[in-house]
Amino acid sequence: ENWQDVKVYLIKGDSPESRSPLLLADNSPWMDIPFTQGNVLKKLKEELPVVNENWDKVKSEVEIVRRMAAEERERKKIEEEEAKKKATEEKEKLEERLKTIPKVDLTKDEDKGAIKQVIEQGEGEVPKKGDSVKAHYVGTLMDGTVFDSSRKHNAPFDFVVGEGRVIKCWDLAFTNMKVGEKAVLTCQPEYAYGENGSPPTIPPDATLRFDVELLSFEPKMKDEL
């Protein structure tokens, strides 16, 4: 605990009988062997040839590791900036395109609570109530903040459609989509998470946007009918 009394010794010798302590550092004020990292290393290099021989090699290898780590940090920074720039450009392009794409009101009362805009047409039949659906989605707030994404994790979302297991907007949208179809959904609060939201990512009374793609679906099994 008293650093004024610290002493560092090197035990030399090949056998217990021949071993002897060599003082490398002494922090006492009356000794001219300062207790510093540099001084201890200097003494070790003087007393142990192998330390002296390998010290420059060790320093070189440490510098290489540090340089590689710095280069990796810079590479990741550049990749993140490029990805952010690309995402911004794609968002701007999509916003411009959406201005020209018809809006389909999916609600029975035509209250515009669930709007679909088709980005890319699909093929075949549409899922029916109770079918098992597999889809990709990116969910954002209207300011562009992403709150969830299956694409980010490369994990398509599976759910049963038309039975209230997802938000109303999704039940309405996916029963009107064909396999391969890509669309943008705009969901008013009453067709999404309502006045409570879904803390902490979705605030109360939030209008949401989803970029969705129907990958596949399987009809409800006969024994489930």
PDB file of C-alpha atoms in Angstrom:
ATOM      1  CA  GLU A   1       0.000   0.000   0.000  1.00  0.00           C
ATOM      2  CA  ASN A   2       2.981   2.332   0.616  1.00  0.00           C
ATOM      3  CA  TRP A   3       4.455   2.869  -2.873  1.00  0.00           C
ATOM      4  CA  GLN A   4       7.529   4.476  -1.366  1.00  0.00           C
ATOM      5  CA  ASP A   5       8.656   1.026  -0.233  1.00  0.00           C
ATOM      6  CA  VAL A   6       8.149  -0.813  -3.535  1.00  0.00           C
ATOM      7  CA  LYS A   7      11.094  -2.855  -4.789  1.00  0.00           C
ATOM      8  CA  VAL A   8      11.271  -5.018  -7.942  1.00  0.00           C
ATOM      9  CA  TYR A   9      13.641  -7.996  -8.088  1.00  0.00           C
ATOM     10  CA  LEU A  10      14.701 -10.329 -10.878  1.00  0.00           C
ATOM     11  CA  ILE A  11      15.406 -13.855  -9.697  1.00  0.00           C
ATOM     12  CA  LYS A  12      18.309 -15.244 -11.762  1.00  0.00           C
ATOM     13  CA  GLY A  13      19.687 -18.748 -11.834  1.00  0.00           C
ATOM     14  CA  ASP A  14      18.972 -22.160 -13.386  1.00  0.00           C
ATOM     15  CA  SER A  15      18.491 -24.033 -10.131  1.00  0.00           C
ATOM     16  CA  PRO A  16      17.112 -23.203  -6.692  1.00  0.00           C
ATOM     17  CA  GLU A  17      20.654 -23.312  -5.256  1.00  0.00           C
ATOM     18  CA  SER A  18      22.048 -20.842  -7.790  1.00  0.00           C
ATOM     19  CA  ARG A  19      19.162 -18.406  -7.848  1.00  0.00           C
ATOM     20  CA  SER A  20      19.838 -14.915  -6.520  1.00  0.00           C
ATOM     21  CA  PRO A  21      17.718 -11.763  -6.440  1.00  0.00           C
ATOM     22  CA  LEU A  22      18.760  -8.776  -8.526  1.00  0.00           C
ATOM     23  CA  LEU A  23      17.278  -5.413  -7.626  1.00  0.00           C
ATOM     24  CA  LEU A  24      15.663  -3.842 -10.696  1.00  0.00           C
ATOM     25  CA  ALA A  25      13.794  -0.968  -9.107  1.00  0.00           C
ATOM     26  CA  ASP A  26      13.483   0.663  -5.736  1.00  0.00           C
ATOM     27  CA  ASN A  27      11.039   3.473  -5.121  1.00  0.00           C
ATOM     28  CA  SER A  28      12.781   4.623  -1.984  1.00  0.00           C
ATOM     29  CA  PRO A  29      13.726   8.316  -2.221  1.00  0.00           C
ATOM     30  CA  TRP A  30      17.371   7.580  -1.406  1.00  0.00           C
ATOM     31  CA  MET A  31      17.805   4.999  -4.227  1.00  0.00           C
ATOM     32  CA  ASP A  32      18.669   5.997  -7.805  1.00  0.00           C
ATOM     33  CA  ILE A  33      16.615   3.152  -9.347  1.00  0.00           C
ATOM     34  CA  PRO A  34      13.202   4.744 -10.070  1.00  0.00           C
ATOM     35  CA  PHE A  35      10.196   2.444 -10.066  1.00  0.00           C
ATOM     36  CA  THR A  36       8.868   3.106 -13.557  1.00  0.00           C
ATOM     37  CA  GLN A  37       7.786   0.819 -16.380  1.00  0.00           C
ATOM     38  CA  GLY A  38      10.511   2.167 -18.632  1.00  0.00           C
ATOM     39  CA  ASN A  39      13.223   1.654 -16.033  1.00  0.00           C
ATOM     40  CA  VAL A  40      12.117  -1.902 -15.221  1.00  0.00           C
ATOM     41  CA  LEU A  41      12.083  -2.824 -18.921  1.00  0.00           C
ATOM     42  CA  LYS A  42      15.472  -1.218 -19.400  1.00  0.00           C
ATOM     43  CA  LYS A  43      16.924  -3.268 -16.549  1.00  0.00           C
ATOM     44  CA  LEU A  44      15.345  -6.446 -17.882  1.00  0.00           C
ATOM     45  CA  LYS A  45      16.857  -5.819 -21.304  1.00  0.00           C
ATOM     46  CA  GLU A  46      20.268  -5.320 -19.722  1.00  0.00           C
ATOM     47  CA  GLU A  47      20.094  -8.464 -17.612  1.00  0.00           C
ATOM     48  CA  LEU A  48      18.256 -10.820 -19.983  1.00  0.00           C
ATOM     49  CA  PRO A  49      19.636 -10.948 -23.542  1.00  0.00           C
ATOM     50  CA  VAL A  50      16.513 -12.713 -24.810  1.00  0.00           C
ATOM     51  CA  VAL A  51      14.410  -9.752 -23.691  1.00  0.00           C
ATOM     52  CA  ASN A  52      16.719  -7.351 -25.480  1.00  0.00           C
ATOM     53  CA  GLU A  53      16.748  -9.475 -28.642  1.00  0.00           C
ATOM     54  CA  ASN A  54      12.972  -9.787 -28.829  1.00  0.00           C
ATOM     55  CA  TRP A  55      11.933  -6.386 -27.543  1.00  0.00           C
ATOM     56  CA  ASP A  56      12.091  -4.659 -30.925  1.00  0.00           C
ATOM     57  CA  LYS A  57      10.203  -7.575 -32.480  1.00  0.00           C
ATOM     58  CA  VAL A  58       7.503  -7.342 -29.820  1.00  0.00           C
ATOM     59  CA  LYS A  59       7.173  -3.581 -30.319  1.00  0.00           C
ATOM     60  CA  SER A  60       6.931  -4.096 -34.076  1.00  0.00           C
ATOM     61  CA  GLU A  61       4.229  -6.733 -33.694  1.00  0.00           C
ATOM     62  CA  VAL A  62       2.289  -4.516 -31.290  1.00  0.00           C
ATOM     63  CA  GLU A  63       2.470  -1.645 -33.770  1.00  0.00           C
ATOM     64  CA  ILE A  64       1.213  -3.943 -36.528  1.00  0.00           C
ATOM     65  CA  VAL A  65      -1.738  -5.034 -34.394  1.00  0.00           C
ATOM     66  CA  ARG A  66      -2.532  -1.432 -33.489  1.00  0.00           C
ATOM     67  CA  ARG A  67      -2.324  -0.348 -37.128  1.00  0.00           C
ATOM     68  CA  MET A  68      -4.564  -3.226 -38.225  1.00  0.00           C
ATOM     69  CA  ALA A  69      -7.112  -2.340 -35.529  1.00  0.00           C
ATOM     70  CA  ALA A  70      -7.081   1.309 -36.610  1.00  0.00           C
ATOM     71  CA  GLU A  71      -7.509   0.308 -40.259  1.00  0.00           C
ATOM     72  CA  GLU A  72     -10.420  -1.972 -39.322  1.00  0.00           C
ATOM     73  CA  ARG A  73     -12.114   0.832 -37.384  1.00  0.00           C
ATOM     74  CA  GLU A  74     -11.676   3.165 -40.345  1.00  0.00           C
ATOM     75  CA  ARG A  75     -12.999   0.525 -42.751  1.00  0.00           C
ATOM     76  CA  LYS A  76     -16.106  -0.027 -40.628  1.00  0.00           C
ATOM     77  CA  LYS A  77     -16.630   3.718 -40.330  1.00  0.00           C
ATOM     78  CA  ILE A  78     -16.466   4.105 -44.119  1.00  0.00           C
ATOM     79  CA  GLU A  79     -18.826   1.153 -44.649  1.00  0.00           C
ATOM     80  CA  GLU A  80     -21.321   2.595 -42.163  1.00  0.00           C
ATOM     81  CA  GLU A  81     -21.173   6.010 -43.830  1.00  0.00           C
ATOM     82  CA  GLU A  82     -21.627   4.468 -47.285  1.00  0.00           C
ATOM     83  CA  ALA A  83     -24.530   2.307 -46.070  1.00  0.00           C
ATOM     84  CA  LYS A  84     -26.164   5.352 -44.480  1.00  0.00           C
ATOM     85  CA  LYS A  85     -25.690   7.373 -47.663  1.00  0.00           C
ATOM     86  CA  LYS A  86     -27.114   4.560 -49.787  1.00  0.00           C
ATOM     87  CA  ALA A  87     -30.114   4.156 -47.472  1.00  0.00           C
ATOM     88  CA  THR A  88     -30.777   7.901 -47.661  1.00  0.00           C
ATOM     89  CA  GLU A  89     -30.584   7.871 -51.456  1.00  0.00           C
ATOM     90  CA  GLU A  90     -32.894   4.855 -51.702  1.00  0.00           C
ATOM     91  CA  LYS A  91     -35.372   6.487 -49.326  1.00  0.00           C
ATOM     92  CA  GLU A  92     -35.398   9.668 -51.402  1.00  0.00           C
ATOM     93  CA  LYS A  93     -35.932   7.676 -54.605  1.00  0.00           C
ATOM     94  CA  LEU A  94     -38.776   5.727 -52.991  1.00  0.00           C
ATOM     95  CA  GLU A  95     -40.407   8.923 -51.742  1.00  0.00           C
ATOM     96  CA  GLU A  96     -40.349  10.353 -55.256  1.00  0.00           C
ATOM     97  CA  ARG A  97     -41.726   7.142 -56.716  1.00  0.00           C
ATOM     98  CA  LEU A  98     -44.518   6.907 -54.154  1.00  0.00           C
ATOM     99  CA  LYS A  99     -45.819  10.280 -55.343  1.00  0.00           C
ATOM    100  CA  THR A 100     -46.761   8.632 -58.640  1.00  0.00           C
ATOM    101  CA  ILE A 101     -48.058   5.267 -57.354  1.00  0.00           C
ATOM    102  CA  PRO A 102     -51.806   4.893 -56.744  1.00  0.00           C
ATOM    103  CA  LYS A 103     -52.951   4.540 -53.141  1.00  0.00           C
ATOM    104  CA  VAL A 104     -55.310   1.636 -52.464  1.00  0.00           C
ATOM    105  CA  ASP A 105     -57.562   2.007 -49.444  1.00  0.00           C
ATOM    106  CA  LEU A 106     -57.831  -1.445 -47.873  1.00  0.00           C
ATOM    107  CA  THR A 107     -60.425  -0.558 -45.252  1.00  0.00           C
ATOM    108  CA  LYS A 108     -64.075  -1.571 -45.518  1.00  0.00           C
ATOM    109  CA  ASP A 109     -65.254   1.919 -44.560  1.00  0.00           C
ATOM    110  CA  GLU A 110     -62.713   3.585 -46.854  1.00  0.00           C
ATOM    111  CA  ASP A 111     -61.426   5.687 -43.990  1.00  0.00           C
ATOM    112  CA  LYS A 112     -57.843   5.562 -45.322  1.00  0.00           C
ATOM    113  CA  GLY A 113     -56.631   3.859 -42.186  1.00  0.00           C
ATOM    114  CA  ALA A 114     -54.711   1.227 -44.151  1.00  0.00           C
ATOM    115  CA  ILE A 115     -53.196   2.308 -47.459  1.00  0.00           C
ATOM    116  CA  LYS A 116     -51.223   0.074 -49.817  1.00  0.00           C
ATOM    117  CA  GLN A 117     -49.008   1.211 -52.683  1.00  0.00           C
ATOM    118  CA  VAL A 118     -47.644  -1.561 -54.900  1.00  0.00           C
ATOM    119  CA  ILE A 119     -43.949  -1.209 -55.721  1.00  0.00           C
ATOM    120  CA  GLU A 120     -43.606  -4.524 -57.554  1.00  0.00           C
ATOM    121  CA  GLN A 121     -46.375  -6.818 -58.721  1.00  0.00           C
ATOM    122  CA  GLY A 122     -46.616 -10.429 -57.559  1.00  0.00           C
ATOM    123  CA  GLU A 123     -48.139 -13.532 -59.140  1.00  0.00           C
ATOM    124  CA  GLY A 124     -50.756 -16.133 -58.321  1.00  0.00           C
ATOM    125  CA  GLU A 125     -53.417 -16.235 -55.634  1.00  0.00           C
ATOM    126  CA  VAL A 126     -53.697 -14.174 -52.467  1.00  0.00           C
ATOM    127  CA  PRO A 127     -53.631 -15.646 -48.942  1.00  0.00           C
ATOM    128  CA  LYS A 128     -56.945 -16.313 -47.228  1.00  0.00           C
ATOM    129  CA  LYS A 129     -57.882 -15.929 -43.591  1.00  0.00           C
ATOM    130  CA  GLY A 130     -56.019 -18.510 -41.535  1.00  0.00           C
ATOM    131  CA  ASP A 131     -53.220 -19.090 -44.045  1.00  0.00           C
ATOM    132  CA  SER A 132     -49.634 -19.130 -42.825  1.00  0.00           C
ATOM    133  CA  VAL A 133     -47.693 -16.272 -44.377  1.00  0.00           C
ATOM    134  CA  LYS A 134     -43.947 -15.648 -44.701  1.00  0.00           C
ATOM    135  CA  ALA A 135     -42.882 -12.075 -45.373  1.00  0.00           C
ATOM    136  CA  HIS A 136     -40.087  -9.553 -45.135  1.00  0.00           C
ATOM    137  CA  TYR A 137     -40.716  -6.104 -43.685  1.00  0.00           C
ATOM    138  CA  VAL A 138     -39.051  -2.883 -42.621  1.00  0.00           C
ATOM    139  CA  GLY A 139     -41.092  -0.815 -40.192  1.00  0.00           C
ATOM    140  CA  THR A 140     -40.525   2.920 -39.840  1.00  0.00           C
ATOM    141  CA  LEU A 141     -42.076   5.891 -38.132  1.00  0.00           C
ATOM    142  CA  MET A 142     -43.161   8.680 -40.436  1.00  0.00           C
ATOM    143  CA  ASP A 143     -39.943  10.579 -39.745  1.00  0.00           C
ATOM    144  CA  GLY A 144     -38.003   7.669 -41.240  1.00  0.00           C
ATOM    145  CA  THR A 145     -36.846   6.098 -37.967  1.00  0.00           C
ATOM    146  CA  VAL A 146     -36.599   2.311 -38.376  1.00  0.00           C
ATOM    147  CA  PHE A 147     -38.131   0.542 -35.371  1.00  0.00           C
ATOM    148  CA  ASP A 148     -37.963  -3.040 -36.653  1.00  0.00           C
ATOM    149  CA  SER A 149     -36.740  -4.979 -39.677  1.00  0.00           C
ATOM    150  CA  SER A 150     -36.732  -8.630 -40.679  1.00  0.00           C
ATOM    151  CA  ARG A 151     -34.265  -7.816 -43.453  1.00  0.00           C
ATOM    152  CA  LYS A 152     -31.701  -6.515 -41.002  1.00  0.00           C
ATOM    153  CA  HIS A 153     -31.593  -9.930 -39.348  1.00  0.00           C
ATOM    154  CA  ASN A 154     -32.229 -11.812 -42.609  1.00  0.00           C
ATOM    155  CA  ALA A 155     -35.074 -13.608 -40.847  1.00  0.00           C
ATOM    156  CA  PRO A 156     -38.463 -13.593 -42.651  1.00  0.00           C
ATOM    157  CA  PHE A 157     -41.471 -13.203 -40.385  1.00  0.00           C
ATOM    158  CA  ASP A 158     -44.018 -16.043 -40.199  1.00  0.00           C
ATOM    159  CA  PHE A 159     -47.572 -15.403 -39.038  1.00  0.00           C
ATOM    160  CA  VAL A 160     -51.157 -16.486 -39.536  1.00  0.00           C
ATOM    161  CA  VAL A 161     -53.068 -13.850 -41.466  1.00  0.00           C
ATOM    162  CA  GLY A 162     -56.603 -12.603 -40.921  1.00  0.00           C
ATOM    163  CA  GLU A 163     -57.037 -13.761 -37.334  1.00  0.00           C
ATOM    164  CA  GLY A 164     -55.900 -10.709 -35.389  1.00  0.00           C
ATOM    165  CA  ARG A 165     -52.446 -12.058 -34.596  1.00  0.00           C
ATOM    166  CA  VAL A 166     -50.859  -8.996 -36.200  1.00  0.00           C
ATOM    167  CA  ILE A 167     -51.995  -5.392 -36.521  1.00  0.00           C
ATOM    168  CA  LYS A 168     -55.176  -4.744 -38.518  1.00  0.00           C
ATOM    169  CA  CYS A 169     -53.258  -3.040 -41.313  1.00  0.00           C
ATOM    170  CA  TRP A 170     -51.275  -6.221 -41.929  1.00  0.00           C
ATOM    171  CA  ASP A 171     -54.323  -8.486 -41.867  1.00  0.00           C
ATOM    172  CA  LEU A 172     -55.927  -6.281 -44.512  1.00  0.00           C
ATOM    173  CA  ALA A 173     -52.789  -5.901 -46.621  1.00  0.00           C
ATOM    174  CA  PHE A 174     -51.508  -9.451 -46.798  1.00  0.00           C
ATOM    175  CA  THR A 175     -54.904 -10.878 -47.748  1.00  0.00           C
ATOM    176  CA  ASN A 176     -54.641  -8.576 -50.763  1.00  0.00           C
ATOM    177  CA  MET A 177     -51.083  -9.435 -51.831  1.00  0.00           C
ATOM    178  CA  LYS A 178     -49.659 -12.007 -54.222  1.00  0.00           C
ATOM    179  CA  VAL A 179     -46.404 -13.940 -53.804  1.00  0.00           C
ATOM    180  CA  GLY A 180     -43.473 -11.773 -54.860  1.00  0.00           C
ATOM    181  CA  GLU A 181     -45.402  -8.554 -54.407  1.00  0.00           C
ATOM    182  CA  LYS A 182     -43.586  -5.655 -52.779  1.00  0.00           C
ATOM    183  CA  ALA A 183     -45.596  -2.813 -51.332  1.00  0.00           C
ATOM    184  CA  VAL A 184     -45.543   0.132 -48.963  1.00  0.00           C
ATOM    185  CA  LEU A 185     -48.204   0.191 -46.263  1.00  0.00           C
ATOM    186  CA  THR A 186     -49.227   3.340 -44.436  1.00  0.00           C
ATOM    187  CA  CYS A 187     -51.058   2.410 -41.251  1.00  0.00           C
ATOM    188  CA  GLN A 188     -52.968   4.920 -39.147  1.00  0.00           C
ATOM    189  CA  PRO A 189     -52.843   4.401 -35.347  1.00  0.00           C
ATOM    190  CA  GLU A 190     -56.249   2.697 -35.152  1.00  0.00           C
ATOM    191  CA  TYR A 191     -54.966   0.088 -37.637  1.00  0.00           C
ATOM    192  CA  ALA A 192     -51.593  -0.214 -35.946  1.00  0.00           C
ATOM    193  CA  TYR A 193     -50.788   0.083 -32.215  1.00  0.00           C
ATOM    194  CA  GLY A 194     -53.368   2.684 -31.285  1.00  0.00           C
ATOM    195  CA  GLU A 195     -53.223   5.208 -28.495  1.00  0.00           C
ATOM    196  CA  ASN A 196     -50.871   3.067 -26.397  1.00  0.00           C
ATOM    197  CA  GLY A 197     -48.216   2.498 -29.030  1.00  0.00           C
ATOM    198  CA  SER A 198     -45.640  -0.231 -28.448  1.00  0.00           C
ATOM    199  CA  PRO A 199     -42.979   1.117 -26.074  1.00  0.00           C
ATOM    200  CA  PRO A 200     -40.170   1.816 -26.281  1.00  0.00           C
ATOM    201  CA  THR A 201     -39.909   1.917 -30.090  1.00  0.00           C
ATOM    202  CA  ILE A 202     -43.410   2.974 -31.177  1.00  0.00           C
ATOM    203  CA  PRO A 203     -44.942   6.050 -29.514  1.00  0.00           C
ATOM    204  CA  PRO A 204     -48.672   6.482 -28.782  1.00  0.00           C
ATOM    205  CA  ASP A 205     -50.961   7.356 -31.713  1.00  0.00           C
ATOM    206  CA  ALA A 206     -48.206   6.689 -34.243  1.00  0.00           C
ATOM    207  CA  THR A 207     -48.820   6.365 -37.968  1.00  0.00           C
ATOM    208  CA  LEU A 208     -46.497   3.676 -39.283  1.00  0.00           C
ATOM    209  CA  ARG A 209     -45.024   2.775 -42.627  1.00  0.00           C
ATOM    210  CA  PHE A 210     -44.013  -0.736 -43.641  1.00  0.00           C
ATOM    211  CA  ASP A 211     -42.041  -1.808 -46.699  1.00  0.00           C
ATOM    212  CA  VAL A 212     -43.273  -5.380 -47.121  1.00  0.00           C
ATOM    213  CA  GLU A 213     -42.722  -8.322 -49.438  1.00  0.00           C
ATOM    214  CA  LEU A 214     -44.842 -11.470 -49.523  1.00  0.00           C
ATOM    215  CA  LEU A 215     -42.405 -14.356 -49.897  1.00  0.00           C
ATOM    216  CA  SER A 216     -44.795 -17.290 -49.672  1.00  0.00           C
ATOM    217  CA  PHE A 217     -47.878 -18.642 -47.939  1.00  0.00           C
ATOM    218  CA  GLU A 218     -49.394 -22.004 -47.077  1.00  0.00           C
ATOM    219  CA  PRO A 219     -53.149 -22.642 -46.958  1.00  0.00           C
ATOM    220  CA  LYS A 220     -54.718 -23.624 -43.683  1.00  0.00           C
ATOM    221  CA  MET A 221     -54.669 -27.412 -43.204  1.00  0.00           C
ATOM    222  CA  LYS A 222     -57.996 -29.198 -43.626  1.00  0.00           C
ATOM    223  CA  ASP A 223     -57.983 -30.447 -40.047  1.00  0.00           C
ATOM    224  CA  GLU A 224     -57.737 -26.803 -38.925  1.00  0.00           C
ATOM    225  CA  LEU A 225     -60.811 -25.757 -40.864  1.00  0.00           C
TER     226      LEU A 225
END
